[in-house]
Coordinates of C-alpha atoms in Angstrom, one line a residue:
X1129 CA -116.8 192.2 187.7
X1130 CA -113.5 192.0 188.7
X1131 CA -111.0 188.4 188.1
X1132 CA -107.9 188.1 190.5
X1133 CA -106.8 185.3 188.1
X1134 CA -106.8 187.8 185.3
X1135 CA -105.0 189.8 187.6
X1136 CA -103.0 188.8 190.6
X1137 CA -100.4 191.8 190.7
X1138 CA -103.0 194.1 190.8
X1139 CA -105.0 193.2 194.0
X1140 CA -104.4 195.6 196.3
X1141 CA -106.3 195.8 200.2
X1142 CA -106.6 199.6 202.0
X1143 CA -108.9 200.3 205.0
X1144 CA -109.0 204.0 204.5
X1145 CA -111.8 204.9 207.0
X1146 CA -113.0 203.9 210.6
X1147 CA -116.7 204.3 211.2
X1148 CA -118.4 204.4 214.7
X1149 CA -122.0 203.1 214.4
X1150 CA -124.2 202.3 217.5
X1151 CA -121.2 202.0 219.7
X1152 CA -119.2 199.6 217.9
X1153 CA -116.1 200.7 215.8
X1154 CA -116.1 199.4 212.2
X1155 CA -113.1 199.7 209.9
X1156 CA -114.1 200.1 206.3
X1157 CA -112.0 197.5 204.0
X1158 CA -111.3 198.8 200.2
X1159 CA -110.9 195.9 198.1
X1160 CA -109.2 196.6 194.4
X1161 CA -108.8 194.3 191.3
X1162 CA -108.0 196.1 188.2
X1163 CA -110.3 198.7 187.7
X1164 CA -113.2 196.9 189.7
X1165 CA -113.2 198.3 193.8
X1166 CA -116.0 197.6 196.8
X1167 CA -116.2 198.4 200.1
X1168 CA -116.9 196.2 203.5
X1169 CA -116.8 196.6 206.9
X1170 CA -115.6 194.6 209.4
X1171 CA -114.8 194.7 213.5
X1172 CA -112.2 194.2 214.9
X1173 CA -113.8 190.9 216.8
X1174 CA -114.8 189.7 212.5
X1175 CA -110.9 190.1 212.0
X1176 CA -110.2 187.9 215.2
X1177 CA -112.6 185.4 214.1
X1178 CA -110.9 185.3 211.3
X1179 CA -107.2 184.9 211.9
X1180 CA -108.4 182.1 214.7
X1181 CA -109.3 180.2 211.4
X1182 CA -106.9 180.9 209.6
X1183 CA -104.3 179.8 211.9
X1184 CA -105.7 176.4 212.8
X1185 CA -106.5 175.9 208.9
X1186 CA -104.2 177.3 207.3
X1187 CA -101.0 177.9 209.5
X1188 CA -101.1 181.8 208.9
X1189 CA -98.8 183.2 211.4
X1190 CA -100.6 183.4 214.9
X1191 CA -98.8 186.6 216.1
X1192 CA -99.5 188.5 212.7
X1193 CA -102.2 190.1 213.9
X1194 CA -102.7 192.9 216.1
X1195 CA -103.8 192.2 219.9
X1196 CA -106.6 192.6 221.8
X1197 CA -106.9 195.3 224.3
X1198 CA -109.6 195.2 226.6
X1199 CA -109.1 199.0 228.1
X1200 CA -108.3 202.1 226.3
X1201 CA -109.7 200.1 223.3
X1202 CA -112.2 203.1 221.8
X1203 CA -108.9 205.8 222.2
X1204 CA -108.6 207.6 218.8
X1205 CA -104.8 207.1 219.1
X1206 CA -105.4 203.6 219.7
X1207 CA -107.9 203.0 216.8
X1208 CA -106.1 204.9 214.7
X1209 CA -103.1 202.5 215.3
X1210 CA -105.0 199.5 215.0
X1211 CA -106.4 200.2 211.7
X1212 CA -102.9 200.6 210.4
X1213 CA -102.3 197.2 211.9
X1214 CA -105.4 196.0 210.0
X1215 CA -104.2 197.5 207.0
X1216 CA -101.1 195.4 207.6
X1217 CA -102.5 192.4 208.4
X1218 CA -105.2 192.2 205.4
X1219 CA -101.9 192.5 202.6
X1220 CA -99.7 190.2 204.5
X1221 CA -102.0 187.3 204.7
X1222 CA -103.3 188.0 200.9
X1223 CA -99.5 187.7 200.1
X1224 CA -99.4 184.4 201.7
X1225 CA -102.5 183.0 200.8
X1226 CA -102.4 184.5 197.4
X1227 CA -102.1 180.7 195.7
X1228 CA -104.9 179.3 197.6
X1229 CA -107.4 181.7 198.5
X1230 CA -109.4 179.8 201.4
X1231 CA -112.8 180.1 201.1
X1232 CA -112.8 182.2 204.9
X1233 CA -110.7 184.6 203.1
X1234 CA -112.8 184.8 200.2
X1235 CA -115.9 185.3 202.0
X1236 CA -114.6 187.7 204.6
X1237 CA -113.8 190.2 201.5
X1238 CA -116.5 189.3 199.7
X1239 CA -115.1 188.4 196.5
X1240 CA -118.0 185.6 196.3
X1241 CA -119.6 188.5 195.5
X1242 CA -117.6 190.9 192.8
X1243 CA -115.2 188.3 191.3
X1244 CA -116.3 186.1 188.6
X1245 CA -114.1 182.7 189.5
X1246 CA -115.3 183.1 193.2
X1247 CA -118.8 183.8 192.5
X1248 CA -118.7 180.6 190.2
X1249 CA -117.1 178.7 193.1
X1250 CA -120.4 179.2 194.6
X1251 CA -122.5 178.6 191.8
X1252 CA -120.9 174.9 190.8
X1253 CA -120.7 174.2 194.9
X1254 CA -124.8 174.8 194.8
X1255 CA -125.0 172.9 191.4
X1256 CA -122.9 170.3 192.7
X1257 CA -125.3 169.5 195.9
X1258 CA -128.8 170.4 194.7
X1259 CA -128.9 170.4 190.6
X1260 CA -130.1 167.1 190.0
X1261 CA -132.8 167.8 192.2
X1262 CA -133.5 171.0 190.8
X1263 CA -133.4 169.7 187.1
X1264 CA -136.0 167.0 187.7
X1265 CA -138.1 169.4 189.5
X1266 CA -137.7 172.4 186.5
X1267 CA -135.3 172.4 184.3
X1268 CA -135.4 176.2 184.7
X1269 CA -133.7 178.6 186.7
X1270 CA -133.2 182.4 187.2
X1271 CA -129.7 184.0 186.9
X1272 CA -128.6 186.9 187.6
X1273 CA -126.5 189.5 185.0
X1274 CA -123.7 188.8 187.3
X1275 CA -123.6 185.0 187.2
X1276 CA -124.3 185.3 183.3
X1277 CA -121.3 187.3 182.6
X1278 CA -119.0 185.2 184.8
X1279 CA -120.5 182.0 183.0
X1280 CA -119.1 183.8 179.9
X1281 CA -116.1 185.2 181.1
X1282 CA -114.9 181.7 181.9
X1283 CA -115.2 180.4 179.3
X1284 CA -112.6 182.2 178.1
X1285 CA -109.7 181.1 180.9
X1286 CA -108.0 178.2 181.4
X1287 CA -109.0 175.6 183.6
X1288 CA -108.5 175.9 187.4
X1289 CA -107.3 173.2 189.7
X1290 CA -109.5 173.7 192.5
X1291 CA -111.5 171.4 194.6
X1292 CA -114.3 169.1 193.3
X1293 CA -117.1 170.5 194.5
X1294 CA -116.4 174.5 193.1
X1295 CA -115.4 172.9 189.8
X1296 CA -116.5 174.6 187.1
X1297 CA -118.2 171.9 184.9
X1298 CA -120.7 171.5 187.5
X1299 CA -122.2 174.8 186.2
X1300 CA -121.6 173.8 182.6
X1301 CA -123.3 170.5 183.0
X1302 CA -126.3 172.3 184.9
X1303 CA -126.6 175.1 182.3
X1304 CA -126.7 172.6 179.3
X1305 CA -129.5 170.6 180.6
X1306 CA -131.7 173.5 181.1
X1307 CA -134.8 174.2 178.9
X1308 CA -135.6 178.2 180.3
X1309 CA -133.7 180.7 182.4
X1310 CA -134.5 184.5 183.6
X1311 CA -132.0 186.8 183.7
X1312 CA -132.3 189.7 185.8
X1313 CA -130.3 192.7 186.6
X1314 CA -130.1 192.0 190.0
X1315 CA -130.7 188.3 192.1
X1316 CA -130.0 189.5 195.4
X1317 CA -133.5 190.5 195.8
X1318 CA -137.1 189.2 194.5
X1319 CA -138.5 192.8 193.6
X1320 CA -137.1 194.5 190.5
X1321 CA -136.0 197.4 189.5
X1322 CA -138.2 199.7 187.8
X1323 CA -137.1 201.0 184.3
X1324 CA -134.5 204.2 183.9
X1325 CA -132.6 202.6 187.0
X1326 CA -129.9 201.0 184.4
X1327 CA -126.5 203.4 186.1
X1328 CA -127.4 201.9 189.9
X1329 CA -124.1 200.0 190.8
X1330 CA -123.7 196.5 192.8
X1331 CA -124.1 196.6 196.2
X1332 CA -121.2 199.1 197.5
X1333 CA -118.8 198.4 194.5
X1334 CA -118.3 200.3 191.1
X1335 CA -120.3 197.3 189.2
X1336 CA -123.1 198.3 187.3
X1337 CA -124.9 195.0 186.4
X1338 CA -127.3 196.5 183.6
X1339 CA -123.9 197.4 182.1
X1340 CA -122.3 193.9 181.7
X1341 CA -122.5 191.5 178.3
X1342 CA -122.9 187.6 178.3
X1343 CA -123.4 185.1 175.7
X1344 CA -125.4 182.1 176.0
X1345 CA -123.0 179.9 174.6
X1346 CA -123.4 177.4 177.9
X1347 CA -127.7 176.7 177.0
X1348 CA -127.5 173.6 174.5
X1349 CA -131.7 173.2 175.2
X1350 CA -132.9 176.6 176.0
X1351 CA -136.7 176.6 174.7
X1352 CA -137.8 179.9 176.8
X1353 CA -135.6 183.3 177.6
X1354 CA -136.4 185.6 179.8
X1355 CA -134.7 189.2 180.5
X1356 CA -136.2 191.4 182.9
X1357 CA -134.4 194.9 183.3
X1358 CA -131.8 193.7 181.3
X1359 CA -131.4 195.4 177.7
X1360 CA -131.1 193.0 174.8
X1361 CA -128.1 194.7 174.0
X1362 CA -126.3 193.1 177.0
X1363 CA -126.5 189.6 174.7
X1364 CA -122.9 189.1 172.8
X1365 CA -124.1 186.3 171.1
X1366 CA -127.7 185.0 170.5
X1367 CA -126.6 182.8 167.3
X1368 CA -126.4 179.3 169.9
X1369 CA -130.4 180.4 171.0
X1370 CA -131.9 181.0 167.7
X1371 CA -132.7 177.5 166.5
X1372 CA -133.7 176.4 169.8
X1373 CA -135.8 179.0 171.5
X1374 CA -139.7 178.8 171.2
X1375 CA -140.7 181.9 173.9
X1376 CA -139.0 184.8 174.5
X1377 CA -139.5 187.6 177.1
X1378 CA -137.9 191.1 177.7
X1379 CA -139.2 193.0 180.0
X1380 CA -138.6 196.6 181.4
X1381 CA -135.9 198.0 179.3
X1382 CA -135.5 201.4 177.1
X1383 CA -135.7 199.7 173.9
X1384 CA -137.6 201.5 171.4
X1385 CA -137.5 199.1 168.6
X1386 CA -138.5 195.6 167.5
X1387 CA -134.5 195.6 166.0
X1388 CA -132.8 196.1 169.2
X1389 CA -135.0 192.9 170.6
X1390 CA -133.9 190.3 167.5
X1391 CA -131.1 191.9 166.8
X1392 CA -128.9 192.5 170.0
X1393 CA -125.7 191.4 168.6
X1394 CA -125.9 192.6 165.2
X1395 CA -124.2 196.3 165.7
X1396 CA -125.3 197.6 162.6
X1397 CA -129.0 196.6 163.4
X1398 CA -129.6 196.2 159.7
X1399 CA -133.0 196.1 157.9
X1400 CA -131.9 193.6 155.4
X1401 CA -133.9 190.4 156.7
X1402 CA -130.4 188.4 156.8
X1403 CA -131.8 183.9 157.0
X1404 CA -128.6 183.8 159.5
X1405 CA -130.6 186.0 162.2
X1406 CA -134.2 184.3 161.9
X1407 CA -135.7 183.3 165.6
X1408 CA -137.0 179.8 163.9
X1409 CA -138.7 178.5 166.5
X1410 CA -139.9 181.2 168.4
X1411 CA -144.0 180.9 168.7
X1412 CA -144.6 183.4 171.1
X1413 CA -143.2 187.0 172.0
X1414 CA -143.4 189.2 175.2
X1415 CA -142.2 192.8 174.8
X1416 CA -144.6 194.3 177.4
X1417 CA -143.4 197.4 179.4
X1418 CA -140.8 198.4 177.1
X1419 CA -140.7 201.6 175.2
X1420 CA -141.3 200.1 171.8
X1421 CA -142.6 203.2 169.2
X1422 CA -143.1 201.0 166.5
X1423 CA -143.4 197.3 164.8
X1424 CA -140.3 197.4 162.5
X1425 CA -139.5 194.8 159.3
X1426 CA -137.3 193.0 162.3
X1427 CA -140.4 191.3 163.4
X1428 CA -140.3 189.0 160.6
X1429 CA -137.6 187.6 161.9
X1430 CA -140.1 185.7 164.0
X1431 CA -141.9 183.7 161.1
X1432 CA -143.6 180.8 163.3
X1433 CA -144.9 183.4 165.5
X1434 CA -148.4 183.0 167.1
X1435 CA -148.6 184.9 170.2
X1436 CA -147.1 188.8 170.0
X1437 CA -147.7 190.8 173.3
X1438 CA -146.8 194.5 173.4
X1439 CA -148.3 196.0 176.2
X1440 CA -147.3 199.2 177.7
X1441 CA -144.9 200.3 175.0
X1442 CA -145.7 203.4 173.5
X1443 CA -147.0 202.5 169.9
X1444 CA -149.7 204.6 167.8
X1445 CA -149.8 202.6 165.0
X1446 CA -149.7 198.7 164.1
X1447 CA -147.3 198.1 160.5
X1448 CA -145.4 194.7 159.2
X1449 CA -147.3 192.3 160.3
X1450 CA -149.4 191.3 157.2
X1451 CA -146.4 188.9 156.1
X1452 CA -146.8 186.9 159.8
X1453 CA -149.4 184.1 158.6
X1454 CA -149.4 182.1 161.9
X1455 CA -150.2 185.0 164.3
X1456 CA -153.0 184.3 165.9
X1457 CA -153.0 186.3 169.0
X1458 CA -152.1 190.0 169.5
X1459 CA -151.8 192.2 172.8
X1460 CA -151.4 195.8 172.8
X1461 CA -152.5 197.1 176.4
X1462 CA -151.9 200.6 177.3
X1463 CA -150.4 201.8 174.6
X1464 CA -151.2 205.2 172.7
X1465 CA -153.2 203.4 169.7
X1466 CA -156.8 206.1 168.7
X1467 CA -157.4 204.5 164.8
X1468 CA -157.3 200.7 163.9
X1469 CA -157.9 201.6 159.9
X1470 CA -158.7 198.5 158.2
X1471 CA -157.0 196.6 159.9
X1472 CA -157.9 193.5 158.1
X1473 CA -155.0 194.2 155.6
X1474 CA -152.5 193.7 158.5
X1475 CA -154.3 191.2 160.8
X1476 CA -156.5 189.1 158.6
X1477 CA -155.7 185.3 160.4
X1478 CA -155.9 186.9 164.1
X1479 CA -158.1 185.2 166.6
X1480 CA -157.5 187.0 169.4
X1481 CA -157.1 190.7 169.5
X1482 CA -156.4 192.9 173.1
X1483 CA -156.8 196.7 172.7
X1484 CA -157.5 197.7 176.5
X1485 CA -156.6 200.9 177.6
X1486 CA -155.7 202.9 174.4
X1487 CA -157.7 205.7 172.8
X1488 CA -159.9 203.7 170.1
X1489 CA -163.0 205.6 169.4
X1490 CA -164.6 203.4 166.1
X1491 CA -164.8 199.6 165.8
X1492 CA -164.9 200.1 161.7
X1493 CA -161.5 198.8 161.3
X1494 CA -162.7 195.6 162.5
X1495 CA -165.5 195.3 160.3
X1496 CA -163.8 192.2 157.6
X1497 CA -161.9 190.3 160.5
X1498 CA -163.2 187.3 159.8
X1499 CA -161.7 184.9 162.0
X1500 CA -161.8 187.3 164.9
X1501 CA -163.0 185.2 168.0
X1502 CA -162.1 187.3 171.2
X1503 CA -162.0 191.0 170.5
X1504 CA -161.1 193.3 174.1
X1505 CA -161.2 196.6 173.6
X1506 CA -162.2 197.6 177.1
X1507 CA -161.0 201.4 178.7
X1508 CA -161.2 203.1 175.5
X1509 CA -163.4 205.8 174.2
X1510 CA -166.3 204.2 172.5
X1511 CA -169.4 206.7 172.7
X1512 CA -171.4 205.1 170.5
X1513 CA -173.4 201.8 170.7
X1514 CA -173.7 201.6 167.1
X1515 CA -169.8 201.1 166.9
X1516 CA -170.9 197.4 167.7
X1517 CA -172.8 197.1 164.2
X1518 CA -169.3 197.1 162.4
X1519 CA -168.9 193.5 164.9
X1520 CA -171.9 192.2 163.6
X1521 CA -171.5 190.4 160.4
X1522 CA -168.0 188.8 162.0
X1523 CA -168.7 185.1 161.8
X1524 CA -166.5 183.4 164.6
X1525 CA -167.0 186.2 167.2
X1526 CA -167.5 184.9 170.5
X1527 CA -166.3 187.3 172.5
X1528 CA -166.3 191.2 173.5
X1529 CA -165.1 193.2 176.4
X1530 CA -166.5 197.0 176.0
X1531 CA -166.8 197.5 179.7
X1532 CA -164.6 201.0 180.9
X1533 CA -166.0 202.9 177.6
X1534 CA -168.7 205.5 177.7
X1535 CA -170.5 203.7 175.9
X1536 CA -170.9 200.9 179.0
X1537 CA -172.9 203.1 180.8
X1538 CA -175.9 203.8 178.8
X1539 CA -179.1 202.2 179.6
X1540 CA -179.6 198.5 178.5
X1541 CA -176.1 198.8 177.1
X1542 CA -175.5 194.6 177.2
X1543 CA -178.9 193.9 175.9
X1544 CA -178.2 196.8 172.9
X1545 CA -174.7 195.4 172.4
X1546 CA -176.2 191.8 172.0
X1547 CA -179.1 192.8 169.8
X1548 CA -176.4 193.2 166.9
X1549 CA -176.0 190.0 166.6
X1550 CA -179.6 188.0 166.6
X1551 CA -179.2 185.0 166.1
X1552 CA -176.1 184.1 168.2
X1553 CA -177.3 186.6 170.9
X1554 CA -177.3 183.5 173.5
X1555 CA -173.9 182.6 172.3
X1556 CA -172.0 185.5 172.9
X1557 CA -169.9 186.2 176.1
X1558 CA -169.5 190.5 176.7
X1559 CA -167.8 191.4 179.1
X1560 CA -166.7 187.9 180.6
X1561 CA -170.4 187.2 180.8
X1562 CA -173.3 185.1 179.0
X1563 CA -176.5 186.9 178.7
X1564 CA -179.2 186.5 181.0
X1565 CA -182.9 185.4 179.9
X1566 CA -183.7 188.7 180.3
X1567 CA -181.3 190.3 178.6
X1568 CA -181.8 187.7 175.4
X1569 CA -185.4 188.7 175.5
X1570 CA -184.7 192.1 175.3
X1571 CA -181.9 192.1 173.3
X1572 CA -184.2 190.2 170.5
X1573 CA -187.0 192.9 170.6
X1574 CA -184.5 195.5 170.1
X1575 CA -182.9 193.6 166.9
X1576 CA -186.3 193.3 165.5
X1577 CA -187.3 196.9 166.3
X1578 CA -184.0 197.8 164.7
X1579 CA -184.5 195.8 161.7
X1580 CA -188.0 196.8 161.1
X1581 CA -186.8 200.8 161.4
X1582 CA -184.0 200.5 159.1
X1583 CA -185.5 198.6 156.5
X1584 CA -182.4 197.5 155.1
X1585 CA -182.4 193.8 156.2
X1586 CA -184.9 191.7 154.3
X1587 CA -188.7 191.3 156.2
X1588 CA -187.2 187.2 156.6
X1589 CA -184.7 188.4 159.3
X1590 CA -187.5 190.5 160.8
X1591 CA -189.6 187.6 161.0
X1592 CA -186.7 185.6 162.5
X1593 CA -185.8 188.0 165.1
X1594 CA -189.6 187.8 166.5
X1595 CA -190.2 183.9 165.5
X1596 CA -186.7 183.7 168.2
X1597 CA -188.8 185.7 171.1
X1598 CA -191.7 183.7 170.9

């Protein structure tokens, strides 16, 4: 973004092209700061409008800009000539109103758009009028990457002497009182950005927002983070967020890597669990639609965490999470999982495991979760209904989704499913439903006829089975 205050010398105003659309002749307006540039355009009647203001406001010169003329006014000569008086007229008023920068000026250039202190004018005017009545409503709010890294960049400047209401501190005191914030790539609009779109620039300047770093230095409270389609890279400084935050989201970025997530401002990303970098408040974590490949030793930076969702990331394989004693719930939807090998070892305390949409073939590496209660493993490849035996003997199951798997489609396939576990048979929900009368009748016969066949169980839980029809 660009900063006249950082640099006032090099501000520099050129209306380079003259564009006819639907009859009306607009004058494209280059605005320069630095190495920041956007275009606008304006008519000639936007420039009058202007200068009217400007004069009764702010004493500007009345004759300084160039007149109206009624007849001859679309001549090429003539338009030609007028956008050089344009030209003119644009760096002879910014030389005069330079030290003030009236907000008509401001506005008519757009640099409540591109320029950090006059974006923030904006921000603390809105903060100003409405933040008490936001903050007792929510105490969160979503920022853009933009407002973010003029927050940060201000930080860093002198005060201003401005007016009361675009005083700064009125963003600082709304900032500090709130408890969770979004921060997207891009405010201007409520649909975002898919992923792989990080180069797009702002609007028509040379800004690319995914591009942009900001600390959080200005959150004393924050309890919940969100950034959607902004890399956690683009965090300076997460030390002032650590202690305090209990969720945290990212959302549609290129990360590969647990790492880049907890530790964005640690450039050497090092596996060396260092007590300075621990999340240690965090209870729940949502890295869904990312392009995570693996679980790294990062993750126990995230000790008190309970709830982990990692859905549609691009893991085969679940490692490092046998040292997380409070997770209780896991998500991995769509991802490219196929084995779940004793997977005990890794999730022994979970009590809720989601496993749609992968590739799983065998419940076996189920079998000694114990405190398993919901298990979804729905839109997989389970052929086999006697996958659901290795479910059985699972004390606190409640709970099964196996609908979208071959196996869902063979004949009596709830009352076979629910014949595994006899006596809780009226107790279990599969697929999001309790069994029907019917289907507990049936579902008993089949457990006894099972039981009998096998001979494995003793003749009491045969006799059970049947004494249950009866």
């Amino acid at each position: 973004m660009s900063c006249f205050a950082k640099n006032p010398s090099d501000f520099t105003l050129s209306i380079p092209n003259i564009v006819e659309k639907d009859g009306v002749t607009l004058y494209e307006i280059e605005v320069k700061i630095g190495d920041v540039s956007w275009r606008l355009f304006r008519r000639y009647r936007e420039f009058q409008e202007l200068h009217e203001k400007l004069v009764s406001e702010r004493s500007v010169a009345k004759d300084l800009l160039p007149p109206k003329k009624v007849i001859g006014n679309r001549n090429p000569a003539f338009v030609e000539k007028r956008k050089a008086g344009l030209e003119k007229y644009l760096r002879e008023v910014l030389i005069y109103l330079q030290l003030t920068m009236p907000r008509e000026f401001v506005e008519f250039l757009h640099l409540h758009e591109y320029d950090i202190i006059y974006l923030l004018h904006t921000m603390a005017e809105k903060f100003y009028l409405d933040g008490d009545s936001v903050l007792n409503n929510s105490k969160s709010h979503t920022f853009s990457v933009l407002e973010l890294f003029a927050i940060s960049e201000r930080l860093k400047l002198p005060s201003e002497a401005t007016e009361k209401k675009f005083d700064f501190s009125h963003v600082l005191d709304f900032c500090s009182q709130l408890e969770k914030i979004a921060v997207v790539a891009k405010k201007v609009e409520n649909t975002l950005e898919g992923k792989g779109r990080e180069d797009l620039p702002l609007g028509t300047s040379n800004i690319i927002p995914r591009r942009l770093k900001f600390d959080l230095i200005a959150f004393k409270m924050l309890q919940e983070l969100q950034l959607i389609g902004i890399s956690p890279a683009n965090v300076s400084n997460a030390a002032g967020i650590r202690d305090t935050l209990r969720v945290l989201h990212v959302h549609l970025t290129d990360v590969r890597k647990i790492s880049d997530i907890l530790l964005c401002d640690d450039i050497h990303k090092t596996a060396v669990i260092d007590p300075e970098k621990v999340w240690k408040n965090v209870e729940m974590a949502n890295f869904a639609d990312n392009k995570i490949t693996s679980i790294d030793e990062s993750i126990k930076l995230l000790p008190k965490i309970s709830t982990l969702i990692l859905d549609r990331n691009e893991l085969t394989s679940v490692q490092n999470l046998s040292a997380m004693p409070c997770l209780s719930a896991l998500s991995l939807t769509e991802n490219k999982l196929s084995t779940c090998p004793d997977w005990h070892l890794q999730l022994g305390n979970l009590v809720t495991l989601i496993l749609s949409q992968n590739f799983i073939q065998s419940l076996v590496g189920f079998r000694k979760m114990y405190s398993l209660v919901n298990l979804d493993v729905s839109c997989n490849q389970i052929n086999d209904i006697a996958e659901v035996d290795h479910l059985a003997n699972l004390p606190c199951l409640e709970n099964i989704k196996l609908t979208g798997n071959p196996v869902a489609g063979s004949v009596d396939y709830r009352s076979k499913v629910l014949s595994r576990f006899v006596e809780r048979i009226s107790e279990m929900c599969l697929d999001n439903e309790k069994a029907s009368q019917k289907e507990v009748d049936t579902a008993l016969v089949l457990a006894a006829l099972k039981l009998s066949q096998d001979k494995i169980d003793s003749p009491k839980r045969v006799s059970s089975a049947l004494g249950l029809l009866r």
